[in-house]
Amino acid sequence: MKIQINGRWYEAREGEMVLDVLRREGIDVPALCAHEAVEPYGACRLCMVEITHEDWGGWKGNVTSCLYPVEDKLIVQTHTEDIIELRKTVLNLLLARCPNSPEIQKLASEYGIDTTSFVPREDADNCIMCGLCTRVCTQMGFNAISVAGRGYGREIATPLKEAPPDCVGCLACVKICPTHHIQYEDIGTTREIWGRQFELVKCKQCGKALITREFADYLIENRDIPADYFDICDDCKRSGTARDFKKLVHWEEKEEAEEEVSA
Amino acid sequence: MKPEIDVAELKEIISHSPQKPSSLIAVLQDIQRKFHYLPPEAIKETSSALGVPLSQVYSVATFYSAFSLEPRGKHTCRICMGTACHIKGAPMALEQAEDQLGIKAGQTTPDLRFTLEVVNCVGACAMAPVVIIDEKYYGNVRVDKMKRYLDGVRDED
Ligand code: SF4
Ligand code: SF4
Ligand code: FES
Ligand code: FES
């Protein structure tokens, strides 16, 4: 099927969301709470676009592109005056919530907002409540963290605000967070995240610490990964392969040389 | 002060509902009713008994205002601070209640007898100011009668 975006036609696939097409085609629409690893959620409201269709009798509306499934001949506008106004309002609010976040500051300034017109949050952290961290943690099957509270006091938290028993220290939440709010620290062979400490597995060859014992065990048990997979790190595995490859090449050379001799 | 929690009793309460995730809210309500709050042990026991991740039990427990993670008094005194009640003297009723109980709104007495709360309009503006103690509504409250209302509840214990 085809959909029209800002006057040009693009190929779209059944089951995709409008945002998927926008991203694939490199059309610049801000979207902070959508990630290919998890189901769309519609939290940040930045990805709003205008849609219409020739069969809709002139009706058009503004929708979140991350949650709107494509349909044939859908007509999308990503930067109408209304849409830009909507995004400005959202960014103005996000900037009040997270006045210190470089990512939010940058995005807001792209839309001409340098300071929020609302009262900035006191003691603000950089969490925009996009829910990516909790969703990816659930998607991975750990369910270690969740949204706690309601209304103004809503926050991402560990159960009972204690070290989360179900966390394996995989760092998926850290990596997916659009505003780098989630902190962790690797000191020697210890990783600390969410107030919990993990021992890191060391590579048997170079000694580099890369993954927590808990996460390695989880992957070995649930993802069909060989039990000794994490004994040696990827870098050492690669140089190991290179060595083997060299041996192989030299072996062939040797063969050739021997052949020449015998010929 | 945290009250002692009898884990056997907790398990017994949880066992009254079907041991599946959909019982979550019912179980939390039962525990809240019994202990007047959800102790940490309750969150953990409920999670393992119903097979709901701990993080989700915590999320639900912190979402609904019917649940409290802090110990609450045996009795709850709510003072309506909606517009109508406000005009008819609710702030003075609150002040009285705070004096009587020796705590501020949102707090619980150290003996876990009373929790004092303010609420916004309970839909009974015609009888403003309104005070609700446990399930009982008192309308047209006379501010100087706050002591009597609270004593009445105390005497019933
Ligand atoms: S590090 Fe812990 S909280 Fe974060 S995604 Fe992994 S298991 Fe979940
Ligand atoms: S911590 Fe990061 S990923 Fe999680 S909700 Fe906040 S901003 Fe989103
Ligand atoms: S990306 Fe669509 S609402 Fe956040
Ligand atoms: S304002 Fe108190 S009942 Fe309406």
GROMACS .gro file of C-alpha atoms and ligand atoms in nm:
model
  444
    1MET     CA    1   0.000   0.000   0.000
    2LYS     CA    2   0.099   0.362  -0.035
    3ILE     CA    3   0.058   0.657   0.197
    4GLN     CA    4   0.118   1.021   0.121
    5ILE     CA    5   0.343   1.219   0.353
    6ASN     CA    6   0.384   1.592   0.304
    7GLY     CA    7   0.275   1.557  -0.059
    8ARG     CA    8   0.494   1.261  -0.156
    9TRP     CA    9   0.392   0.897  -0.183
   10TYR     CA   10   0.570   0.630   0.017
   11GLU     CA   11   0.543   0.254   0.039
   12ALA     CA   12   0.389   0.127   0.365
   13ARG     CA   13   0.329  -0.222   0.497
   14GLU     CA   14   0.015  -0.365   0.651
   15GLY     CA   15   0.034  -0.351   1.031
   16GLU     CA   16   0.282  -0.067   1.047
   17MET     CA   17   0.217   0.252   1.236
   18VAL     CA   18   0.250   0.586   1.062
   19LEU     CA   19   0.558   0.662   1.275
   20ASP     CA   20   0.731   0.348   1.143
   21VAL     CA   21   0.709   0.488   0.791
   22LEU     CA   22   0.816   0.835   0.900
   23ARG     CA   23   1.124   0.691   1.068
   24ARG     CA   24   1.212   0.460   0.781
   25GLU     CA   25   1.192   0.747   0.536
   26GLY     CA   26   1.390   0.977   0.762
   27ILE     CA   27   1.109   1.231   0.797
   28ASP     CA   28   1.180   1.438   1.103
   29VAL     CA   29   0.905   1.402   1.362
   30PRO     CA   30   1.002   1.408   1.730
   31ALA     CA   31   0.898   1.090   1.913
   32LEU     CA   32   1.037   1.022   2.257
   33CYS     CA   33   0.831   0.731   2.383
   34ALA     CA   34   0.836   0.504   2.078
   35HIS     CA   35   1.102   0.238   2.031
   36GLU     CA   36   1.107  -0.058   1.798
   37ALA     CA   37   1.181  -0.295   2.089
   38VAL     CA   38   0.847  -0.231   2.259
   39GLU     CA   39   0.482  -0.177   2.179
   40PRO     CA   40   0.378   0.186   2.118
   41TYR     CA   41   0.234   0.365   2.417
   42GLY     CA   42   0.141   0.721   2.323
   43ALA     CA   43   0.287   0.890   2.628
   44CYS     CA   44   0.493   1.184   2.500
   45ARG     CA   45   0.244   1.325   2.247
   46LEU     CA   46   0.524   1.470   2.037
   47CYS     CA   47   0.471   1.249   1.735
   48MET     CA   48   0.130   1.402   1.652
   49VAL     CA   49   0.058   1.440   1.283
   50GLU     CA   50  -0.244   1.545   1.079
   51ILE     CA   51  -0.419   1.273   0.883
   52THR     CA   52  -0.690   1.267   0.622
   53HIS     CA   53  -0.805   1.050   0.333
   54GLU     CA   54  -0.980   1.115   0.003
   55ASP     CA   55  -1.272   0.895   0.118
   56TRP     CA   56  -1.325   1.082   0.446
   57GLY     CA   57  -1.535   1.363   0.301
   58GLY     CA   58  -1.289   1.632   0.398
   59TRP     CA   59  -1.249   1.514   0.759
   60LYS     CA   60  -0.904   1.548   0.905
   61GLY     CA   61  -0.765   1.508   1.251
   62ASN     CA   62  -0.454   1.511   1.463
   63VAL     CA   63  -0.334   1.174   1.590
   64THR     CA   64  -0.027   1.024   1.755
   65SER     CA   65   0.161   0.870   1.464
   66CYS     CA   66   0.316   0.601   1.687
   67LEU     CA   67  -0.030   0.458   1.753
   68TYR     CA   68  -0.199   0.515   1.419
   69PRO     CA   69  -0.195   0.214   1.183
   70VAL     CA   70  -0.129   0.287   0.817
   71GLU     CA   71  -0.401   0.237   0.560
   72ASP     CA   72  -0.390   0.265   0.184
   73LYS     CA   73  -0.393   0.622   0.052
   74LEU     CA   74  -0.371   0.778   0.397
   75ILE     CA   75  -0.263   1.142   0.369
   76VAL     CA   76  -0.026   1.263   0.640
   77GLN     CA   77   0.101   1.612   0.715
   78THR     CA   78   0.379   1.633   0.971
   79HIS     CA   79   0.426   2.007   1.015
   80THR     CA   80   0.095   2.192   0.985
   81GLU     CA   81   0.056   2.506   1.191
   82ASP     CA   82  -0.171   2.324   1.438
   83ILE     CA   83   0.072   2.036   1.476
   84ILE     CA   84   0.363   2.270   1.539
   85GLU     CA   85   0.155   2.450   1.801
   86LEU     CA   86   0.069   2.118   1.966
   87ARG     CA   87   0.433   2.012   1.977
   88LYS     CA   88   0.532   2.349   2.118
   89THR     CA   89   0.281   2.310   2.399
   90VAL     CA   90   0.408   1.961   2.478
   91LEU     CA   91   0.770   2.074   2.470
   92ASN     CA   92   0.686   2.372   2.688
   93LEU     CA   93   0.537   2.130   2.943
   94LEU     CA   94   0.823   1.883   2.914
   95LEU     CA   95   1.068   2.166   2.971
   96ALA     CA   96   0.879   2.262   3.288
   97ARG     CA   97   0.900   1.901   3.401
   98CYS     CA   98   1.265   1.847   3.307
   99PRO     CA   99   1.428   2.191   3.284
  100ASN     CA  100   1.778   2.042   3.317
  101SER     CA  101   1.758   1.774   3.050
  102PRO     CA  102   1.989   1.853   2.757
  103GLU     CA  103   1.777   1.635   2.528
  104ILE     CA  104   1.457   1.822   2.613
  105GLN     CA  105   1.631   2.159   2.597
  106LYS     CA  106   1.762   2.080   2.250
  107LEU     CA  107   1.429   1.958   2.116
  108ALA     CA  108   1.244   2.254   2.267
  109SER     CA  109   1.488   2.501   2.119
  110GLU     CA  110   1.439   2.341   1.778
  111TYR     CA  111   1.077   2.450   1.818
  112GLY     CA  112   1.179   2.795   1.933
  113ILE     CA  113   1.133   2.740   2.307
  114ASP     CA  114   1.430   2.832   2.521
  115THR     CA  115   1.258   2.872   2.855
  116THR     CA  116   0.932   2.723   2.968
  117SER     CA  117   0.641   2.956   3.028
  118PHE     CA  118   0.520   2.726   3.308
  119VAL     CA  119   0.666   2.702   3.655
  120PRO     CA  120   0.958   2.459   3.632
  121ARG     CA  121   0.942   2.161   3.863
  122GLU     CA  122   1.144   2.196   4.180
  123ASP     CA  123   1.425   1.944   4.229
  124ALA     CA  124   1.352   1.821   3.880
  125ASP     CA  125   1.511   1.502   3.756
  126ASN     CA  126   1.532   1.414   3.387
  127CYS     CA  127   1.254   1.156   3.372
  128ILE     CA  128   0.981   1.247   3.125
  129MET     CA  129   0.764   0.944   3.222
  130CYS     CA  130   0.780   0.799   2.873
  131GLY     CA  131   0.754   0.449   3.020
  132LEU     CA  132   1.018   0.304   2.787
  133CYS     CA  133   1.225   0.165   3.075
  134THR     CA  134   0.937  -0.019   3.240
  135ARG     CA  135   0.810  -0.147   2.906
  136VAL     CA  136   1.147  -0.279   2.794
  137CYS     CA  137   1.203  -0.442   3.134
  138THR     CA  138   0.864  -0.613   3.103
  139GLN     CA  139   0.935  -0.707   2.744
  140MET     CA  140   1.260  -0.871   2.852
  141GLY     CA  141   1.055  -1.070   3.103
  142PHE     CA  142   1.196  -0.919   3.423
  143ASN     CA  143   0.926  -0.678   3.543
  144ALA     CA  144   1.172  -0.531   3.789
  145ILE     CA  145   1.053  -0.169   3.784
  146SER     CA  146   0.719  -0.003   3.733
  147VAL     CA  147   0.526   0.320   3.744
  148ALA     CA  148   0.433   0.406   4.101
  149GLY     CA  149   0.187   0.658   4.235
  150ARG     CA  150  -0.055   0.869   4.042
  151GLY     CA  151  -0.106   1.221   3.915
  152TYR     CA  152   0.168   1.468   3.989
  153GLY     CA  153   0.356   1.223   4.208
  154ARG     CA  154   0.379   0.952   3.943
  155GLU     CA  155   0.729   0.815   3.908
  156ILE     CA  156   0.935   0.522   3.792
  157ALA     CA  157   1.024   0.317   4.096
  158THR     CA  158   1.144  -0.016   4.221
  159PRO     CA  159   0.896  -0.218   4.430
  160LEU     CA  160   0.868  -0.062   4.776
  161LYS     CA  161   1.159   0.161   4.673
  162GLU     CA  162   1.392  -0.119   4.773
  163ALA     CA  163   1.663  -0.287   4.566
  164PRO     CA  164   1.458  -0.469   4.301
  165PRO     CA  165   1.469  -0.848   4.351
  166ASP     CA  166   1.370  -0.918   3.988
  167CYS     CA  167   1.636  -0.696   3.829
  168VAL     CA  168   1.923  -0.875   3.656
  169GLY     CA  169   2.126  -0.564   3.580
  170CYS     CA  170   2.091  -0.599   3.203
  171LEU     CA  171   2.094  -0.220   3.148
  172ALA     CA  172   1.816  -0.233   2.888
  173CYS     CA  173   1.636   0.041   3.083
  174VAL     CA  174   1.948   0.257   3.090
  175LYS     CA  175   2.006   0.223   2.718
  176ILE     CA  176   1.649   0.290   2.612
  177CYS     CA  177   1.595   0.600   2.831
  178PRO     CA  178   1.569   0.897   2.593
  179THR     CA  179   1.689   1.146   2.854
  180HIS     CA  180   1.964   0.939   3.018
  181HIS     CA  181   1.789   0.958   3.349
  182ILE     CA  182   1.871   0.609   3.476
  183GLN     CA  183   2.211   0.585   3.637
  184TYR     CA  184   2.435   0.285   3.682
  185GLU     CA  185   2.796   0.233   3.771
  186ASP     CA  186   3.047  -0.040   3.697
  187ILE     CA  187   3.330  -0.044   3.949
  188GLY     CA  188   3.577  -0.324   3.887
  189THR     CA  189   3.368  -0.637   3.873
  190THR     CA  190   3.064  -0.487   4.046
  191ARG     CA  191   2.772  -0.320   3.879
  192GLU     CA  192   2.535  -0.100   4.074
  193ILE     CA  193   2.192  -0.009   3.941
  194TRP     CA  194   1.863   0.075   4.112
  195GLY     CA  195   2.037   0.044   4.446
  196ARG     CA  196   2.132  -0.316   4.381
  197GLN     CA  197   2.476  -0.464   4.331
  198PHE     CA  198   2.569  -0.732   4.083
  199GLU     CA  199   2.884  -0.934   4.029
  200LEU     CA  200   3.006  -0.911   3.671
  201VAL     CA  201   3.123  -1.213   3.475
  202LYS     CA  202   3.485  -1.177   3.366
  203CYS     CA  203   3.620  -1.286   3.031
  204LYS     CA  204   3.846  -1.585   3.092
  205GLN     CA  205   4.101  -1.453   2.842
  206CYS     CA  206   4.127  -1.077   2.882
  207GLY     CA  207   3.957  -1.037   3.220
  208LYS     CA  208   3.721  -0.766   3.099
  209ALA     CA  209   3.394  -0.757   3.297
  210LEU     CA  210   3.094  -0.729   3.071
  211ILE     CA  211   2.771  -0.883   3.190
  212THR     CA  212   2.611  -0.966   3.523
  213ARG     CA  213   2.606  -1.329   3.636
  214GLU     CA  214   2.225  -1.303   3.670
  215PHE     CA  215   2.174  -1.178   3.316
  216ALA     CA  216   2.417  -1.431   3.168
  217ASP     CA  217   2.238  -1.714   3.350
  218TYR     CA  218   1.903  -1.585   3.232
  219LEU     CA  219   2.017  -1.578   2.868
  220ILE     CA  220   2.172  -1.923   2.891
  221GLU     CA  221   1.854  -2.065   3.038
  222ASN     CA  222   1.595  -1.888   2.827
  223ARG     CA  223   1.750  -1.785   2.497
  224ASP     CA  224   1.914  -2.100   2.375
  225ILE     CA  225   2.263  -1.968   2.431
  226PRO     CA  226   2.545  -2.218   2.505
  227ALA     CA  227   2.640  -2.240   2.873
  228ASP     CA  228   3.000  -2.131   2.807
  229TYR     CA  229   2.904  -1.844   2.575
  230PHE     CA  230   2.988  -1.572   2.829
  231ASP     CA  231   3.317  -1.725   2.941
  232ILE     CA  232   3.497  -1.536   2.669
  233CYS     CA  233   3.406  -1.186   2.558
  234ASP     CA  234   3.316  -1.093   2.203
  235ASP     CA  235   3.645  -0.916   2.137
  236CYS     CA  236   3.850  -1.218   2.241
  237LYS     CA  237   3.619  -1.444   2.042
  238ARG     CA  238   3.678  -1.228   1.738
  239SER     CA  239   4.057  -1.229   1.774
  240GLY     CA  240   4.029  -1.603   1.836
  241THR     CA  241   3.845  -1.642   1.508
  242ALA     CA  242   4.104  -1.425   1.337
  243ARG     CA  243   4.379  -1.652   1.469
  244ASP     CA  244   4.192  -1.960   1.351
  245PHE     CA  245   4.140  -1.792   1.016
  246LYS     CA  246   4.508  -1.713   0.986
  247LYS     CA  247   4.589  -2.075   1.063
  248LEU     CA  248   4.346  -2.178   0.794
  249VAL     CA  249   4.499  -1.942   0.539
  250HIS     CA  250   4.850  -2.054   0.624
  251TRP     CA  251   4.744  -2.415   0.613
  252GLU     CA  252   4.619  -2.362   0.259
  253GLU     CA  253   4.945  -2.188   0.168
  254LYS     CA  254   5.132  -2.481   0.316
  255GLU     CA  255   4.922  -2.724   0.115
  256GLU     CA  256   4.996  -2.526  -0.201
  257ALA     CA  257   5.365  -2.520  -0.122
  258GLU     CA  258   5.364  -2.893  -0.064
  259GLU     CA  259   5.179  -2.946  -0.389
  260GLU     CA  260   5.439  -2.739  -0.572
  261VAL     CA  261   5.715  -2.944  -0.420
  262SER     CA  262   5.558  -3.271  -0.517
  263ALA     CA  263   5.479  -3.147  -0.869
  264MET     CA  264   0.557   0.314   6.462
  265LYS     CA  265   0.488   0.012   6.246
  266PRO     CA  266   0.238  -0.238   6.379
  267GLU     CA  267   0.340  -0.603   6.401
  268ILE     CA  268   0.218  -0.802   6.106
  269ASP     CA  269   0.109  -1.158   6.153
  270VAL     CA  270   0.221  -1.328   5.831
  271ALA     CA  271   0.000  -1.632   5.897
  272GLU     CA  272  -0.299  -1.403   5.916
  273LEU     CA  273  -0.189  -1.232   5.597
  274LYS     CA  274  -0.167  -1.564   5.415
  275GLU     CA  275  -0.505  -1.660   5.546
  276ILE     CA  276  -0.660  -1.340   5.405
  277ILE     CA  277  -0.495  -1.392   5.068
  278SER     CA  278  -0.616  -1.753   5.055
  279HIS     CA  279  -0.980  -1.639   5.056
  280SER     CA  280  -0.956  -1.529   4.691
  281PRO     CA  281  -0.878  -1.744   4.388
  282GLN     CA  282  -0.499  -1.763   4.360
  283LYS     CA  283  -0.469  -1.593   4.024
  284PRO     CA  284  -0.360  -1.251   3.895
  285SER     CA  285  -0.715  -1.123   3.847
  286SER     CA  286  -0.773  -1.140   4.224
  287LEU     CA  287  -0.512  -0.870   4.283
  288ILE     CA  288  -0.739  -0.577   4.371
  289ALA     CA  289  -0.977  -0.788   4.578
  290VAL     CA  290  -0.689  -0.928   4.782
  291LEU     CA  291  -0.534  -0.585   4.839
  292GLN     CA  292  -0.874  -0.454   4.949
  293ASP     CA  293  -0.913  -0.737   5.198
  294ILE     CA  294  -0.568  -0.669   5.342
  295GLN     CA  295  -0.629  -0.295   5.355
  296ARG     CA  296  -0.957  -0.355   5.538
  297LYS     CA  297  -0.792  -0.579   5.794
  298PHE     CA  298  -0.469  -0.391   5.862
  299HIS     CA  299  -0.583  -0.041   5.755
  300TYR     CA  300  -0.282  -0.031   5.526
  301LEU     CA  301  -0.071  -0.252   5.300
  302PRO     CA  302   0.239  -0.358   5.487
  303PRO     CA  303   0.548  -0.447   5.276
  304GLU     CA  304   0.499  -0.813   5.367
  305ALA     CA  305   0.151  -0.794   5.213
  306ILE     CA  306   0.285  -0.664   4.883
  307LYS     CA  307   0.540  -0.946   4.870
  308GLU     CA  308   0.305  -1.225   4.982
  309THR     CA  309   0.037  -1.114   4.736
  310SER     CA  310   0.288  -1.109   4.453
  311SER     CA  311   0.406  -1.464   4.511
  312ALA     CA  312   0.062  -1.608   4.593
  313LEU     CA  313  -0.113  -1.466   4.285
  314GLY     CA  314   0.181  -1.488   4.047
  315VAL     CA  315   0.183  -1.113   3.976
  316PRO     CA  316   0.526  -0.947   3.946
  317LEU     CA  317   0.620  -0.754   4.259
  318SER     CA  318   0.660  -0.437   4.054
  319GLN     CA  319   0.303  -0.462   3.931
  320VAL     CA  320   0.157  -0.521   4.275
  321TYR     CA  321   0.346  -0.215   4.392
  322SER     CA  322   0.223  -0.014   4.095
  323VAL     CA  323  -0.141  -0.099   4.166
  324ALA     CA  324  -0.100  -0.049   4.540
  325THR     CA  325   0.039   0.301   4.489
  326PHE     CA  326  -0.211   0.399   4.220
  327TYR     CA  327  -0.542   0.373   4.405
  328SER     CA  328  -0.604   0.617   4.687
  329ALA     CA  329  -0.808   0.344   4.861
  330PHE     CA  330  -0.477   0.176   4.941
  331SER     CA  331  -0.218   0.309   5.176
  332LEU     CA  332   0.139   0.191   5.217
  333GLU     CA  333   0.174   0.380   5.540
  334PRO     CA  334   0.004   0.254   5.857
  335ARG     CA  335  -0.329   0.423   5.906
  336GLY     CA  336  -0.549   0.474   6.203
  337LYS     CA  337  -0.833   0.242   6.293
  338HIS     CA  338  -1.061   0.537   6.225
  339THR     CA  339  -1.043   0.790   5.947
  340CYS     CA  340  -1.166   1.143   5.994
  341ARG     CA  341  -1.213   1.328   5.666
  342ILE     CA  342  -1.285   1.695   5.654
  343CYS     CA  343  -1.432   1.833   5.337
  344MET     CA  344  -1.244   2.134   5.208
  345GLY     CA  345  -1.450   2.182   4.895
  346THR     CA  346  -1.561   2.533   4.806
  347ALA     CA  347  -1.894   2.522   4.990
  348CYS     CA  348  -1.750   2.365   5.304
  349HIS     CA  349  -1.457   2.602   5.293
  350ILE     CA  350  -1.690   2.902   5.301
  351LYS     CA  351  -1.895   2.749   5.581
  352GLY     CA  352  -1.600   2.714   5.813
  353ALA     CA  353  -1.425   2.387   5.725
  354PRO     CA  354  -1.078   2.533   5.795
  355MET     CA  355  -1.185   2.590   6.154
  356ALA     CA  356  -1.320   2.237   6.181
  357LEU     CA  357  -0.986   2.113   6.055
  358GLU     CA  358  -0.801   2.322   6.306
  359GLN     CA  359  -1.019   2.180   6.583
  360ALA     CA  360  -0.961   1.824   6.465
  361GLU     CA  361  -0.588   1.884   6.443
  362ASP     CA  362  -0.585   2.018   6.797
  363GLN     CA  363  -0.796   1.735   6.928
  364LEU     CA  364  -0.587   1.463   6.767
  365GLY     CA  365  -0.251   1.635   6.794
  366ILE     CA  366  -0.168   1.568   6.429
  367LYS     CA  367  -0.183   1.749   6.097
  368ALA     CA  368  -0.399   1.662   5.800
  369GLY     CA  369  -0.258   1.356   5.623
  370GLN     CA  370  -0.109   1.216   5.943
  371THR     CA  371  -0.197   0.930   6.175
  372THR     CA  372  -0.193   0.940   6.554
  373PRO     CA  373   0.099   0.744   6.706
  374ASP     CA  374  -0.149   0.508   6.877
  375LEU     CA  375  -0.289   0.427   6.530
  376ARG     CA  376  -0.636   0.530   6.641
  377PHE     CA  377  -0.705   0.811   6.393
  378THR     CA  378  -0.597   0.923   6.050
  379LEU     CA  379  -0.692   1.278   5.959
  380GLU     CA  380  -0.748   1.373   5.597
  381VAL     CA  381  -0.890   1.654   5.393
  382VAL     CA  382  -1.101   1.580   5.087
  383ASN     CA  383  -1.249   1.798   4.817
  384CYS     CA  384  -1.626   1.812   4.787
  385VAL     CA  385  -1.802   1.491   4.871
  386GLY     CA  386  -2.116   1.601   4.688
  387ALA     CA  387  -2.312   1.703   4.995
  388CYS     CA  388  -2.262   2.078   4.974
  389ALA     CA  389  -2.618   2.148   5.097
  390MET     CA  390  -2.511   2.031   5.441
  391ALA     CA  391  -2.174   2.206   5.441
  392PRO     CA  392  -1.952   2.191   5.628
  393VAL     CA  393  -1.924   1.815   5.609
  394VAL     CA  394  -1.708   1.585   5.819
  395ILE     CA  395  -1.691   1.212   5.757
  396ILE     CA  396  -1.574   0.981   6.029
  397ASP     CA  397  -1.528   0.627   5.903
  398GLU     CA  398  -1.846   0.567   5.701
  399LYS     CA  399  -2.059   0.820   5.884
  400TYR     CA  400  -2.139   1.165   5.743
  401TYR     CA  401  -2.188   1.461   5.974
  402GLY     CA  402  -2.354   1.762   5.809
  403ASN     CA  403  -2.379   2.124   5.918
  404VAL     CA  404  -2.105   2.049   6.167
  405ARG     CA  405  -2.056   2.296   6.445
  406VAL     CA  406  -1.688   2.359   6.468
  407ASP     CA  407  -1.703   2.348   6.847
  408LYS     CA  408  -1.853   1.999   6.826
  409MET     CA  409  -1.550   1.835   6.662
  410LYS     CA  410  -1.436   1.705   7.000
  411ARG     CA  411  -1.773   1.547   7.065
  412TYR     CA  412  -1.778   1.370   6.726
  413LEU     CA  413  -1.431   1.230   6.778
  414ASP     CA  414  -1.502   1.130   7.137
  415GLY     CA  415  -1.813   0.951   7.018
  416VAL     CA  416  -1.606   0.731   6.792
  417ARG     CA  417  -1.346   0.673   7.063
  418ASP     CA  418  -1.614   0.562   7.308
  419GLU     CA  419  -1.741   0.300   7.067
  420ASP     CA  420  -1.404   0.118   7.069
  421SF4     S1  421   1.864  -0.342   3.443
  421SF4    FE1  422   1.705  -0.426   3.579
  421SF4     S2  423   1.542  -0.273   3.576
  421SF4    FE2  424   1.674  -0.230   3.399
  421SF4     S3  425   1.579  -0.342   3.228
  421SF4    FE3  426   1.735  -0.477   3.316
  421SF4     S4  427   1.623  -0.600   3.466
  421SF4    FE4  428   1.492  -0.424   3.418
  422SF4     S1  429   1.344   0.686   3.335
  422SF4    FE1  430   1.381   0.735   3.120
  422SF4     S2  431   1.290   0.565   3.008
  422SF4    FE2  432   1.204   0.558   3.215
  422SF4     S3  433   1.016   0.676   3.200
  422SF4    FE3  434   1.175   0.817   3.269
  422SF4     S4  435   1.249   0.910   3.081
  422SF4    FE4  436   1.135   0.728   3.019
  423FES     S1  437   0.615   0.872   2.023
  423FES    FE1  438   0.404   0.883   1.989
  423FES     S2  439   0.330   0.964   2.173
  423FES    FE2  440   0.542   0.944   2.211
  424FES     S1  441  -1.779   2.129   4.929
  424FES    FE1  442  -1.796   1.991   5.091
  424FES     S2  443  -1.951   1.863   5.022
  424FES    FE2  444  -1.927   1.995   4.853
   0.00000   0.00000   0.00000
